[in-house]
PDB file of C-alpha atoms and ligand atoms in Angstrom:
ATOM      1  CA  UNK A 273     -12.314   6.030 -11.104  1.00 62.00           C
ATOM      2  CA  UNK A 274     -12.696   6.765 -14.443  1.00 67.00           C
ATOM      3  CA  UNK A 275     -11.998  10.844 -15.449  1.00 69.00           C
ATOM      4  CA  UNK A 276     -15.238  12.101 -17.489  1.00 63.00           C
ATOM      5  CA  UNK A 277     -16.541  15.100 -18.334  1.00 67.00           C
ATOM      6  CA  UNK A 278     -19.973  14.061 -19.537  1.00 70.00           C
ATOM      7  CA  UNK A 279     -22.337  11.630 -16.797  1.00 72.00           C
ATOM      8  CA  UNK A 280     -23.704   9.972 -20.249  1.00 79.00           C
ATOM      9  CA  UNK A 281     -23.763   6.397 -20.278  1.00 89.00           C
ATOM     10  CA  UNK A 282     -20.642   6.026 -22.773  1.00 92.00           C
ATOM     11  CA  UNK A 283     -18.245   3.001 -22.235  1.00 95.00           C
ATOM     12  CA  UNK A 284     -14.817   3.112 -20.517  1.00 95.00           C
ATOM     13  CA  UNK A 285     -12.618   0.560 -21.505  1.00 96.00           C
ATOM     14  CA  UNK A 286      -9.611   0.094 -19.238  1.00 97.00           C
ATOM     15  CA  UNK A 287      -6.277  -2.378 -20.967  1.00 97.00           C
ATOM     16  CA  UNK A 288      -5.961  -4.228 -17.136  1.00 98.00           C
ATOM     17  CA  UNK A 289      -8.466  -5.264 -14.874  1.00 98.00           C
ATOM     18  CA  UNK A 290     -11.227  -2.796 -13.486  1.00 98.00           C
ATOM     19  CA  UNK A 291     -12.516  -3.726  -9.880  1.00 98.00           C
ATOM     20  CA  UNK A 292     -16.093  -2.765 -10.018  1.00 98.00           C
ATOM     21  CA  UNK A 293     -18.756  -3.038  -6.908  1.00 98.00           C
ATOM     22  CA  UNK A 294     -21.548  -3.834  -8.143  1.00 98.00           C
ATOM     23  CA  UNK A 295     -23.789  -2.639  -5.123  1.00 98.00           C
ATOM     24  CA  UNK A 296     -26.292  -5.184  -3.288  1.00 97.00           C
ATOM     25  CA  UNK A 297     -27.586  -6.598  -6.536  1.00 97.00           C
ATOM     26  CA  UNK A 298     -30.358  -4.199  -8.090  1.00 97.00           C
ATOM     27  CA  UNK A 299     -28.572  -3.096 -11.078  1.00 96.00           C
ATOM     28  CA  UNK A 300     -29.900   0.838 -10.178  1.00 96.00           C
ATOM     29  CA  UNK A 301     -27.901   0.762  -7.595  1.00 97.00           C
ATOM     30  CA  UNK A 302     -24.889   0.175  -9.625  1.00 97.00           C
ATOM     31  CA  UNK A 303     -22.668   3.569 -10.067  1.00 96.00           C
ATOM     32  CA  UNK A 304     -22.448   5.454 -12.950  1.00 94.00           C
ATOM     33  CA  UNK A 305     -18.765   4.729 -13.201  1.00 95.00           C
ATOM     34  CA  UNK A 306     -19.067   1.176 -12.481  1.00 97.00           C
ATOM     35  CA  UNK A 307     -21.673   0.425 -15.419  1.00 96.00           C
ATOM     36  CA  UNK A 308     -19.208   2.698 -17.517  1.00 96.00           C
ATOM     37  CA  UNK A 309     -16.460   0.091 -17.009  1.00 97.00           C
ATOM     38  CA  UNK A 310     -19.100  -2.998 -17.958  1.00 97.00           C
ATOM     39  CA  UNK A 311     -20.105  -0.904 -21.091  1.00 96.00           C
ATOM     40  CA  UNK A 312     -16.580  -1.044 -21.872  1.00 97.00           C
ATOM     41  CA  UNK A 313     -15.460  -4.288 -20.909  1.00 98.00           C
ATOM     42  CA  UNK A 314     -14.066  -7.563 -23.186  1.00 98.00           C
ATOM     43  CA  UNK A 315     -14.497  -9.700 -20.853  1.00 98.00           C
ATOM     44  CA  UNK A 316     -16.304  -9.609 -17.231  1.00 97.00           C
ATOM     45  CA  UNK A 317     -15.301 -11.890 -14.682  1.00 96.00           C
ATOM     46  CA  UNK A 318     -18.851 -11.897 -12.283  1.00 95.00           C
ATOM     47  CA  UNK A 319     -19.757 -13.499  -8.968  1.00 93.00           C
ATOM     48  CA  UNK A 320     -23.127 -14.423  -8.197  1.00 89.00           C
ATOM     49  CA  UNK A 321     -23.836 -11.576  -5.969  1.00 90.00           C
ATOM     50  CA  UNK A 322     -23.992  -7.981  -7.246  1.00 89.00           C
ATOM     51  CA  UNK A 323     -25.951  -6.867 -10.354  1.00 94.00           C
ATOM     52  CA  UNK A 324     -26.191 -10.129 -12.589  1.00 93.00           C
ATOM     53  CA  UNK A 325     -29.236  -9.533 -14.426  1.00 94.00           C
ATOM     54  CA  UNK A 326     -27.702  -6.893 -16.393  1.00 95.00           C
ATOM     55  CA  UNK A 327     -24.856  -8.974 -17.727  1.00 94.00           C
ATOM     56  CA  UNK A 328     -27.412 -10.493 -20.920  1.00 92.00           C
ATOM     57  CA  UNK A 329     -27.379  -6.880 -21.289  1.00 92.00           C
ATOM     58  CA  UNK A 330     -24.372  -5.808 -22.274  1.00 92.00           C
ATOM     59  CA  UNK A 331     -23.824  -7.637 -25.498  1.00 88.00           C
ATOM     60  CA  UNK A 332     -20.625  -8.280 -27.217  1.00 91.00           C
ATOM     61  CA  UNK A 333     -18.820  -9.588 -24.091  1.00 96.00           C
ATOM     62  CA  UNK A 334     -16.804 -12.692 -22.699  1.00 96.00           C
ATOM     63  CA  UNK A 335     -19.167 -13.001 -18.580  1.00 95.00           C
ATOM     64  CA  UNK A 336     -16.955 -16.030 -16.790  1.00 94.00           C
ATOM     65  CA  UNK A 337     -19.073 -16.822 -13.796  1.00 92.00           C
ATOM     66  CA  UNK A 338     -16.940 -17.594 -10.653  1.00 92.00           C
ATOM     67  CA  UNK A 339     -19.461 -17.782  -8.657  1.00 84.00           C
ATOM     68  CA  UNK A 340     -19.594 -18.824  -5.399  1.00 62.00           C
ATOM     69  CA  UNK A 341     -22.756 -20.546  -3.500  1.00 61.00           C
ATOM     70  CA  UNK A 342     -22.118 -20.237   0.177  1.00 57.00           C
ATOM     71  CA  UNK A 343     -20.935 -23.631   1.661  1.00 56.00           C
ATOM     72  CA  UNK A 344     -21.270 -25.057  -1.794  1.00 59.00           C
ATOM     73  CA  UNK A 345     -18.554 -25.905  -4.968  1.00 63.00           C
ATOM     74  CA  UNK A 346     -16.668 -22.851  -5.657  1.00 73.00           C
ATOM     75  CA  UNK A 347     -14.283 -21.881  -8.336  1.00 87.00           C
ATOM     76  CA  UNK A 348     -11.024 -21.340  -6.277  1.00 91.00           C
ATOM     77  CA  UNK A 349      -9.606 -17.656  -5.257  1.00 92.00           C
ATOM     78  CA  UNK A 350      -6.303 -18.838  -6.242  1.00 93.00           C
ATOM     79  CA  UNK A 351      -7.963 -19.853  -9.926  1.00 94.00           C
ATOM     80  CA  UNK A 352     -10.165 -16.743 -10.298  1.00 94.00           C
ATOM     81  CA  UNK A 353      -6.734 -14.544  -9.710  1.00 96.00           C
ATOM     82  CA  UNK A 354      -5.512 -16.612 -12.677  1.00 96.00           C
ATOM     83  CA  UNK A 355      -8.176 -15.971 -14.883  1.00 96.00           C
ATOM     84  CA  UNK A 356      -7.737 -12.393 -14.440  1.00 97.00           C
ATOM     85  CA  UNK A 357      -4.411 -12.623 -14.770  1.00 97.00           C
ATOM     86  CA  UNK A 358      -4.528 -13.915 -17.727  1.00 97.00           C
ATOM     87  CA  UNK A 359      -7.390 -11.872 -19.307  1.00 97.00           C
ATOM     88  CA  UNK A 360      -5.602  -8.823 -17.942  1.00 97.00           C
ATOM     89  CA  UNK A 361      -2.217  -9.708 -19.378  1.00 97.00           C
ATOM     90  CA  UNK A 362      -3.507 -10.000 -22.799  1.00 96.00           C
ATOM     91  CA  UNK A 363      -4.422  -6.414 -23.565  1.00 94.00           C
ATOM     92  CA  UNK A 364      -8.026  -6.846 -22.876  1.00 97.00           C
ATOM     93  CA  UNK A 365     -10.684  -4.568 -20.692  1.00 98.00           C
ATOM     94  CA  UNK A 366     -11.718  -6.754 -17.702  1.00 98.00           C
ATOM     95  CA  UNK A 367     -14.252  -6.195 -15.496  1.00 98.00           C
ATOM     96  CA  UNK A 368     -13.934  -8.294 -11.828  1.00 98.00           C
ATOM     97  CA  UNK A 369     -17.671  -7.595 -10.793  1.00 97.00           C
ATOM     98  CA  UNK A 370     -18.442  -8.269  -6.953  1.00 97.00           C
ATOM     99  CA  UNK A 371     -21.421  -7.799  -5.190  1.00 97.00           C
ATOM    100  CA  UNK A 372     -21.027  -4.216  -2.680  1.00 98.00           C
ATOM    101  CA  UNK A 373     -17.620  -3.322  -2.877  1.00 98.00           C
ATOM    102  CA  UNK A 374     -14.693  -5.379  -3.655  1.00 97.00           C
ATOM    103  CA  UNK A 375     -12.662  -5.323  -0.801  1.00 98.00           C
ATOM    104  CA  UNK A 376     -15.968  -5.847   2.069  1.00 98.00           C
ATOM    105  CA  UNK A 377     -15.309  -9.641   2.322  1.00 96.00           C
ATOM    106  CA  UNK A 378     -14.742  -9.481  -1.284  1.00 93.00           C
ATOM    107  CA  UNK A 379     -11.017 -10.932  -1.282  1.00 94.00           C
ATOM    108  CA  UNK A 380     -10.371  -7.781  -3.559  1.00 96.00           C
ATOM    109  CA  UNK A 381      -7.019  -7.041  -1.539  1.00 97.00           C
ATOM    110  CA  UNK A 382      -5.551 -10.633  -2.748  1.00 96.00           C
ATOM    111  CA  UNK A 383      -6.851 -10.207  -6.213  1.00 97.00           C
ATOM    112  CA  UNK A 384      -4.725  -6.392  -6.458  1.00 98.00           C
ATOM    113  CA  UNK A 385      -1.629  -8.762  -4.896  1.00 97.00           C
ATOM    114  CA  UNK A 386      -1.678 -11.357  -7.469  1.00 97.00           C
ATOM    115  CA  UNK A 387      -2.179  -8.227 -10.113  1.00 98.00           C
ATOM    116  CA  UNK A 388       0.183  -6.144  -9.185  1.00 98.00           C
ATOM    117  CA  UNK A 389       2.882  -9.036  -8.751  1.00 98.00           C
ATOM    118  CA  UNK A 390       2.056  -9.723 -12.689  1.00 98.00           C
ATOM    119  CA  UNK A 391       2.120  -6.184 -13.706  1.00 98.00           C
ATOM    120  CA  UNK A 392      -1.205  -5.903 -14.592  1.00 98.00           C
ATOM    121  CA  UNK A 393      -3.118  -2.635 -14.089  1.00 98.00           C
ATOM    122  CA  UNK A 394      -5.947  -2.258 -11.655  1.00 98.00           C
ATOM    123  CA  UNK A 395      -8.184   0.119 -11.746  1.00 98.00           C
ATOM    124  CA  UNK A 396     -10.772   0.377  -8.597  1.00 98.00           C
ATOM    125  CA  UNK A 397     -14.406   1.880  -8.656  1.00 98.00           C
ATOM    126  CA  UNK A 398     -16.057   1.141  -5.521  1.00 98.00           C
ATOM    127  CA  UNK A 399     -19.853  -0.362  -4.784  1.00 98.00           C
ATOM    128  CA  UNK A 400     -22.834   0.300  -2.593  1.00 98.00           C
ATOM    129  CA  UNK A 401     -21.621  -2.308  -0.009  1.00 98.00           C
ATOM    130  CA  UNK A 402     -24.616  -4.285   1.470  1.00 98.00           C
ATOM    131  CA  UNK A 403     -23.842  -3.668   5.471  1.00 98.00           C
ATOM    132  CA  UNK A 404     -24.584  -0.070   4.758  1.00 96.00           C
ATOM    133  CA  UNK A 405     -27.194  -0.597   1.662  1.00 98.00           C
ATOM    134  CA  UNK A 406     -29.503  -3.769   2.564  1.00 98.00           C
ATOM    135  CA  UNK A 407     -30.286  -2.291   6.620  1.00 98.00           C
ATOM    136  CA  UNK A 408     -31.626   0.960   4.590  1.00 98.00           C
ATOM    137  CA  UNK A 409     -33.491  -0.747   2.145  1.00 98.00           C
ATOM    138  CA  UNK A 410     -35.140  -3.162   4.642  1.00 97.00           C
ATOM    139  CA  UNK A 411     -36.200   0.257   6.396  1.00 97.00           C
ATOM    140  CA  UNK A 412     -33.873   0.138   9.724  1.00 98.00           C
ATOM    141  CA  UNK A 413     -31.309   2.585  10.201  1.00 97.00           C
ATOM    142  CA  UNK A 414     -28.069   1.645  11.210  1.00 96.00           C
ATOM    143  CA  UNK A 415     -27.072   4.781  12.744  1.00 96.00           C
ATOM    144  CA  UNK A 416     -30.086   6.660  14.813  1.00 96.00           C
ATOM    145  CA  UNK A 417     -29.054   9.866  17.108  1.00 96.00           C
ATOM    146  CA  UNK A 418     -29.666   9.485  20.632  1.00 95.00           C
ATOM    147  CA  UNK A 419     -30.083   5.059  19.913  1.00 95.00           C
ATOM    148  CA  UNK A 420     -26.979   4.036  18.337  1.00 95.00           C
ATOM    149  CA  UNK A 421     -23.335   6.212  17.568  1.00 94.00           C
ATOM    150  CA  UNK A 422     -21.556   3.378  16.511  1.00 96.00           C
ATOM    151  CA  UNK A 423     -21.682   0.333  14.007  1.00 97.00           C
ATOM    152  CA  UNK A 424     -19.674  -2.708  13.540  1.00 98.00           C
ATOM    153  CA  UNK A 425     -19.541  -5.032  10.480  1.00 98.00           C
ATOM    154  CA  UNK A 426     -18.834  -7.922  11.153  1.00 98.00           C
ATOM    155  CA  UNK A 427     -18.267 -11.643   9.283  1.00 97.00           C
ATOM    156  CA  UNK A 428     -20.243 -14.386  10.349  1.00 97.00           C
ATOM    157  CA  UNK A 429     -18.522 -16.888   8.207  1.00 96.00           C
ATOM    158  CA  UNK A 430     -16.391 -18.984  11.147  1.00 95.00           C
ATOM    159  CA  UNK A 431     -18.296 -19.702  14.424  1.00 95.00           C
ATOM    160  CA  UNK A 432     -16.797 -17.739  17.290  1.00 94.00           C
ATOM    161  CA  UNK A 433     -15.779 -21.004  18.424  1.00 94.00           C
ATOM    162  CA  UNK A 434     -13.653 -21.492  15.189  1.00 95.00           C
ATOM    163  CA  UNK A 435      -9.631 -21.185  16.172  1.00 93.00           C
ATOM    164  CA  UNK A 436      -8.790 -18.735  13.168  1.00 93.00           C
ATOM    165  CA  UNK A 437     -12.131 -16.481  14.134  1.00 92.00           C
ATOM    166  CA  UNK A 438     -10.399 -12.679  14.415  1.00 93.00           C
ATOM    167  CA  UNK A 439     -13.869 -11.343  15.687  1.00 94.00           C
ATOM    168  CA  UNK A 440     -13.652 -10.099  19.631  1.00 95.00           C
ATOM    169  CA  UNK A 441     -16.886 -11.533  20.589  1.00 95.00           C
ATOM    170  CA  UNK A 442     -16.776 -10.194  23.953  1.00 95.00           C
ATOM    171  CA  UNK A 443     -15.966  -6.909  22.995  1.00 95.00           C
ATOM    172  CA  UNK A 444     -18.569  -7.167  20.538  1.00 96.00           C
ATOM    173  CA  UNK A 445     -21.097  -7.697  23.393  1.00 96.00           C
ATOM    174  CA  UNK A 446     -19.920  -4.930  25.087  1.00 95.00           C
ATOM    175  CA  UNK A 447     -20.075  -2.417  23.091  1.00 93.00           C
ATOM    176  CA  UNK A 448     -24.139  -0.925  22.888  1.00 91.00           C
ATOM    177  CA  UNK A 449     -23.887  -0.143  19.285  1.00 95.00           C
ATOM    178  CA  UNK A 450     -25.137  -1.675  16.326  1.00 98.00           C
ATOM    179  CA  UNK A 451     -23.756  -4.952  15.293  1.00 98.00           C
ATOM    180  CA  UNK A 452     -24.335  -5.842  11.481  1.00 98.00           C
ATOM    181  CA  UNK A 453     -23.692  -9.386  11.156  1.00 98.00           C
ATOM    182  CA  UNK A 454     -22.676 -10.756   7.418  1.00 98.00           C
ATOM    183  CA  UNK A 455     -22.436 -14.130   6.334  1.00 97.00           C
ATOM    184  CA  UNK A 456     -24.072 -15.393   9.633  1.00 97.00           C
ATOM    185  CA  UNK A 457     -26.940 -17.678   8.437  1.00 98.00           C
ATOM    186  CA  UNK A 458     -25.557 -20.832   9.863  1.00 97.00           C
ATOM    187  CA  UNK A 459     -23.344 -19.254  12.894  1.00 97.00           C
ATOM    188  CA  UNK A 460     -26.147 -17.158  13.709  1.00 97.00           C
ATOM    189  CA  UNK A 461     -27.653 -19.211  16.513  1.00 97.00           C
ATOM    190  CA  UNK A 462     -23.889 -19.274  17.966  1.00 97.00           C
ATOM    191  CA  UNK A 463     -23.296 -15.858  17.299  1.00 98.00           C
ATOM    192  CA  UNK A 464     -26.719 -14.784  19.150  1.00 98.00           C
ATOM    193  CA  UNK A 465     -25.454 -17.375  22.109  1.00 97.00           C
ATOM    194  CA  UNK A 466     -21.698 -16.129  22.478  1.00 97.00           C
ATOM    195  CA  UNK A 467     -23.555 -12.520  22.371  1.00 98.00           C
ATOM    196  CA  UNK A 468     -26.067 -13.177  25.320  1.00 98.00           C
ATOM    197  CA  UNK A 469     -23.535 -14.527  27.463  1.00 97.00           C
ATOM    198  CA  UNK A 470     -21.141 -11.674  27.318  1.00 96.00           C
ATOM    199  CA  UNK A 471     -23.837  -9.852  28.156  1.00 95.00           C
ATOM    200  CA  UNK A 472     -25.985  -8.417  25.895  1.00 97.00           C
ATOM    201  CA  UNK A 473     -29.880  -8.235  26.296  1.00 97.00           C
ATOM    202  CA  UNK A 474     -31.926 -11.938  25.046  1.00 98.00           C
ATOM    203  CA  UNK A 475     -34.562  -9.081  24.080  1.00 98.00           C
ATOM    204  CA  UNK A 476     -32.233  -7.146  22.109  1.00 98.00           C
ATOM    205  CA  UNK A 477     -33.952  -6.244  18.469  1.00 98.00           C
ATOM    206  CA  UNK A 478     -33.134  -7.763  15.125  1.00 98.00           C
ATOM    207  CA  UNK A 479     -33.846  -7.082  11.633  1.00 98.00           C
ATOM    208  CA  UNK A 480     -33.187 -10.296   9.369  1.00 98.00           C
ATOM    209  CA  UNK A 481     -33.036  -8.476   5.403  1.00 98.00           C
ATOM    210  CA  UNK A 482     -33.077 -11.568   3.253  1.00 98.00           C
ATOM    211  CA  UNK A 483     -32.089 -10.679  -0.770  1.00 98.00           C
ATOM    212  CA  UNK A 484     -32.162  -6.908  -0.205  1.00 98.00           C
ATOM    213  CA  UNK A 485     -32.805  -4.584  -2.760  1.00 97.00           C
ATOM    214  CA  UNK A 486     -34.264  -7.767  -4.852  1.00 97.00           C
ATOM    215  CA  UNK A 487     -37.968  -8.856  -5.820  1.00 96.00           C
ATOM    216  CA  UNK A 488     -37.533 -11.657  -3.283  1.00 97.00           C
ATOM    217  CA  UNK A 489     -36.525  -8.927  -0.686  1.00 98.00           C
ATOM    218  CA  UNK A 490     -37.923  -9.794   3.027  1.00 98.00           C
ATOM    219  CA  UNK A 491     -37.440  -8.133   6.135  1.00 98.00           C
ATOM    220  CA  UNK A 492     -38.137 -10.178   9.369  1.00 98.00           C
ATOM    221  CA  UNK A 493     -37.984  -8.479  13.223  1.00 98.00           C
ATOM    222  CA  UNK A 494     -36.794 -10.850  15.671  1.00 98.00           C
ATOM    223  CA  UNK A 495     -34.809 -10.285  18.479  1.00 98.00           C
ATOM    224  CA  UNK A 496     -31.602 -12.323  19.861  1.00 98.00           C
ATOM    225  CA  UNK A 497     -32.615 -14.555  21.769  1.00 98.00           C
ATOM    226  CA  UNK A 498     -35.202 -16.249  19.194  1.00 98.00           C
ATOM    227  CA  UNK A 499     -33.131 -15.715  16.522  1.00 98.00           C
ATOM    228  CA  UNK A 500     -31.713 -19.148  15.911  1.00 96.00           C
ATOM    229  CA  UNK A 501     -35.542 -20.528  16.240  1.00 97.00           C
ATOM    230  CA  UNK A 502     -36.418 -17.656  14.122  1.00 97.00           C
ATOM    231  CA  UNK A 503     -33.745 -18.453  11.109  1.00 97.00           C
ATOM    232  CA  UNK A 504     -35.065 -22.170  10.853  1.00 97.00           C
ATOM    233  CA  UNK A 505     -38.974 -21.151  11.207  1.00 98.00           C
ATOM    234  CA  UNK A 506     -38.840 -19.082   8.198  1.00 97.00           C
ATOM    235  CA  UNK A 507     -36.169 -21.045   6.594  1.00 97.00           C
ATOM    236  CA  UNK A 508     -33.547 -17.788   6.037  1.00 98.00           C
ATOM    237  CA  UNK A 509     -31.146 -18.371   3.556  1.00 97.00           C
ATOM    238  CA  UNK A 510     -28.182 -16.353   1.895  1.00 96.00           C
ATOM    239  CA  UNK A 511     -27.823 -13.306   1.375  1.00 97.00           C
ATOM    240  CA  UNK A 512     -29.094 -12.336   4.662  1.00 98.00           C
ATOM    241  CA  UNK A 513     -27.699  -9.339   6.760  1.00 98.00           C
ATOM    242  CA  UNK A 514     -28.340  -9.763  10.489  1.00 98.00           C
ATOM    243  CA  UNK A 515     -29.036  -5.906  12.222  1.00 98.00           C
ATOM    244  CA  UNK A 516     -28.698  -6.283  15.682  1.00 98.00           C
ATOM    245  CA  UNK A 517     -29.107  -3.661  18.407  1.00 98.00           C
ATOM    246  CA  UNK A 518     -32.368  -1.086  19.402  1.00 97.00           C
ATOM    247  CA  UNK A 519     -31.762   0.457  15.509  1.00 98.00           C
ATOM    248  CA  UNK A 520     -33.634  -2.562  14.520  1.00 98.00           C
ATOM    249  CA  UNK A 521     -36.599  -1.990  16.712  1.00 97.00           C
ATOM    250  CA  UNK A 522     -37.392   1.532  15.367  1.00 95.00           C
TER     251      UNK A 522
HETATM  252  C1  SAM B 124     -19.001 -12.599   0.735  1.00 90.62           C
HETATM  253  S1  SAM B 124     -19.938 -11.305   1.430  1.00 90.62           S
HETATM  254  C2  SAM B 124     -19.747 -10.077   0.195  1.00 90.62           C
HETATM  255  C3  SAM B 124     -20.134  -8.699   0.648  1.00 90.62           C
HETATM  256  C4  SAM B 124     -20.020  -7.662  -0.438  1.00 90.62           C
HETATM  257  N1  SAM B 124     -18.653  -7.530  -0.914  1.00 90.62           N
HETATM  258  C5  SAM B 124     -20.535  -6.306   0.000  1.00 90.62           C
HETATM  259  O1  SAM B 124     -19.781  -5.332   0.083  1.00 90.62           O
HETATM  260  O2  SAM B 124     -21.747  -6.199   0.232  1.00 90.62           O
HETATM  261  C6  SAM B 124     -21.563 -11.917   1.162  1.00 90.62           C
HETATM  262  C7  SAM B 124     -22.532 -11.492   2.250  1.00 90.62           C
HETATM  263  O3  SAM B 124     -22.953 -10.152   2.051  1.00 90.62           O
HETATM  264  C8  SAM B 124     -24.294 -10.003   2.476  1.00 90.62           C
HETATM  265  N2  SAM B 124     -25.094  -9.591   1.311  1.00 90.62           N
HETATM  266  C9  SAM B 124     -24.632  -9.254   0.100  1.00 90.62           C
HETATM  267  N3  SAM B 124     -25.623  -8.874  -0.721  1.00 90.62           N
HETATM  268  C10 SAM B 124     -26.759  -8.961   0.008  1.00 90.62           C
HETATM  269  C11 SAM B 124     -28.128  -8.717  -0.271  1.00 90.62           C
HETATM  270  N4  SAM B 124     -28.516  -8.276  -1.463  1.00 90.62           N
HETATM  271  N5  SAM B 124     -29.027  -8.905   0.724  1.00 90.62           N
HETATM  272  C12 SAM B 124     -28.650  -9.357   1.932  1.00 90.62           C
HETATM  273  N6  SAM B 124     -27.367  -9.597   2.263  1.00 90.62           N
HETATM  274  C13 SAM B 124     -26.432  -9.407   1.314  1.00 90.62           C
HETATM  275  C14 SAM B 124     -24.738 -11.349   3.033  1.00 90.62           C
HETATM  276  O4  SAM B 124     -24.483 -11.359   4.418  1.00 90.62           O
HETATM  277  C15 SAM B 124     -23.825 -12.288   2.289  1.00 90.62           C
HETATM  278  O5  SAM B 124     -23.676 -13.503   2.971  1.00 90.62           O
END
């Protein structure tokens, strides 16, 4: 994080690359340090997540959009690690902007690898990641005393049927606590199936929070056994954060 001694909005350039989380994608909810680093960057290497509609903002900078649309054409991890590479090499500010926090699903780790192996310096100001951020802002708690003590992020990208899924599904089910489920949109209906029959409740609550902290934000209460029905019926599409547990109820 960048040292100041003032909180005015002045730019800090960085020669390397500058990991910035860019929080849930309402630029307010950008930190001070992070929009610091943009003020101050040559070039900004931006997802499609994450604050974007500052970016026209900021002026006299290089924005390379590597953005990636779920199941859709991506530019490759192994070529965005390039580009920053490269940028980074040269002497330049860079700004890698990610939506939350870098290294929440963000393949930050593997971008600080390639980085690191190339001598390049990283500098690391983290985001308002959306498991904690978009639950809040969709008005359900993830933590409640006396309902839930514990909370577990978790990817929904791979079905739990998928061989190189980590995720202990039946653990997962047997735990009481809040489950936040990320990138779940199309495993969701599997994910609420492979939850039910390791045993936990069909009437359990969830709170869908489509585009949080957006204009198009929307907050739907479901619980899991409707929620596949409930995904196609009010056609939920990415970003969506899946709450699931008696927080979402409240
Ligand atoms: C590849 S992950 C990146 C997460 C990000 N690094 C973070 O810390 O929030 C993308 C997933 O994050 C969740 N997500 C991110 N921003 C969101 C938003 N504004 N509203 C709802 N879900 C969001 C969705 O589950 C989406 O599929």
């Amino acid at each position: 994080v960048p040292e100041q001694t003032s909180y005015a909005l002045t730019p800090s350039p960085f020669q390397g690359v500058t990991l910035v989380g860019g929080g849930p994608g309402d630029p307010e909810l950008l930190t001070i340090a992070g929009m610091r680093a943009l003020l101050g960057a040559d070039v900004v290497v931006t997802d499609r997540l994450g604050p974007v509609s500052l970016l026209p903002e900021l002026g006299d900078v290089e924005v390379i959009d590597v953005g990636k649309t779920p199941y859709g054409p991506a530019t490759s991890q192994e070529e965005i690690n390039r580009i920053l590479v490269e940028k980074g090499s040269a002497g330049l500010s860079v700004v890698r902007l990610k939506g939350g926090d870098n290294f929440v699903f963000g393949r930050g780790f593997e971008e600080v690898i390639d980085l690191r192996d190339a001598g390049v310096p990283i500098r690391v100001i983290p985001g308002v990641s959306s498991p904690i951020a978009v639950p809040g802002l969709g008005g359900v708690p993830i933590t409640h005393r006396g309902v839930s003590h514990e909370f577990t992020i978790v990817s929904g990208h791979l079905a739990p049927s998928h061989p190189d899924s980590l995720v202990n599904w039946t653990a997962l089910a047997a735990m009481s606590g809040t489950i936040v489920l990320m990138m779940a949109v199309v495993n969701g209906p599997a994910i609420a199936d492979v939850l039910i029959r390791h045993g936990r409740a069909g009437s359990t609550p969830v709170a869908v929070v489509v585009d949080g902290s957006l204009p198009t934000q929307r907050v739907i209460r479901t619980t899991l056994a409707d929620l596949g029905a409930v995904i196609a019926a009010e056609d939920v599409q990415p970003p969506a954060i899946f709450v699931i547990g008696a927080v979402a109820a409240l």
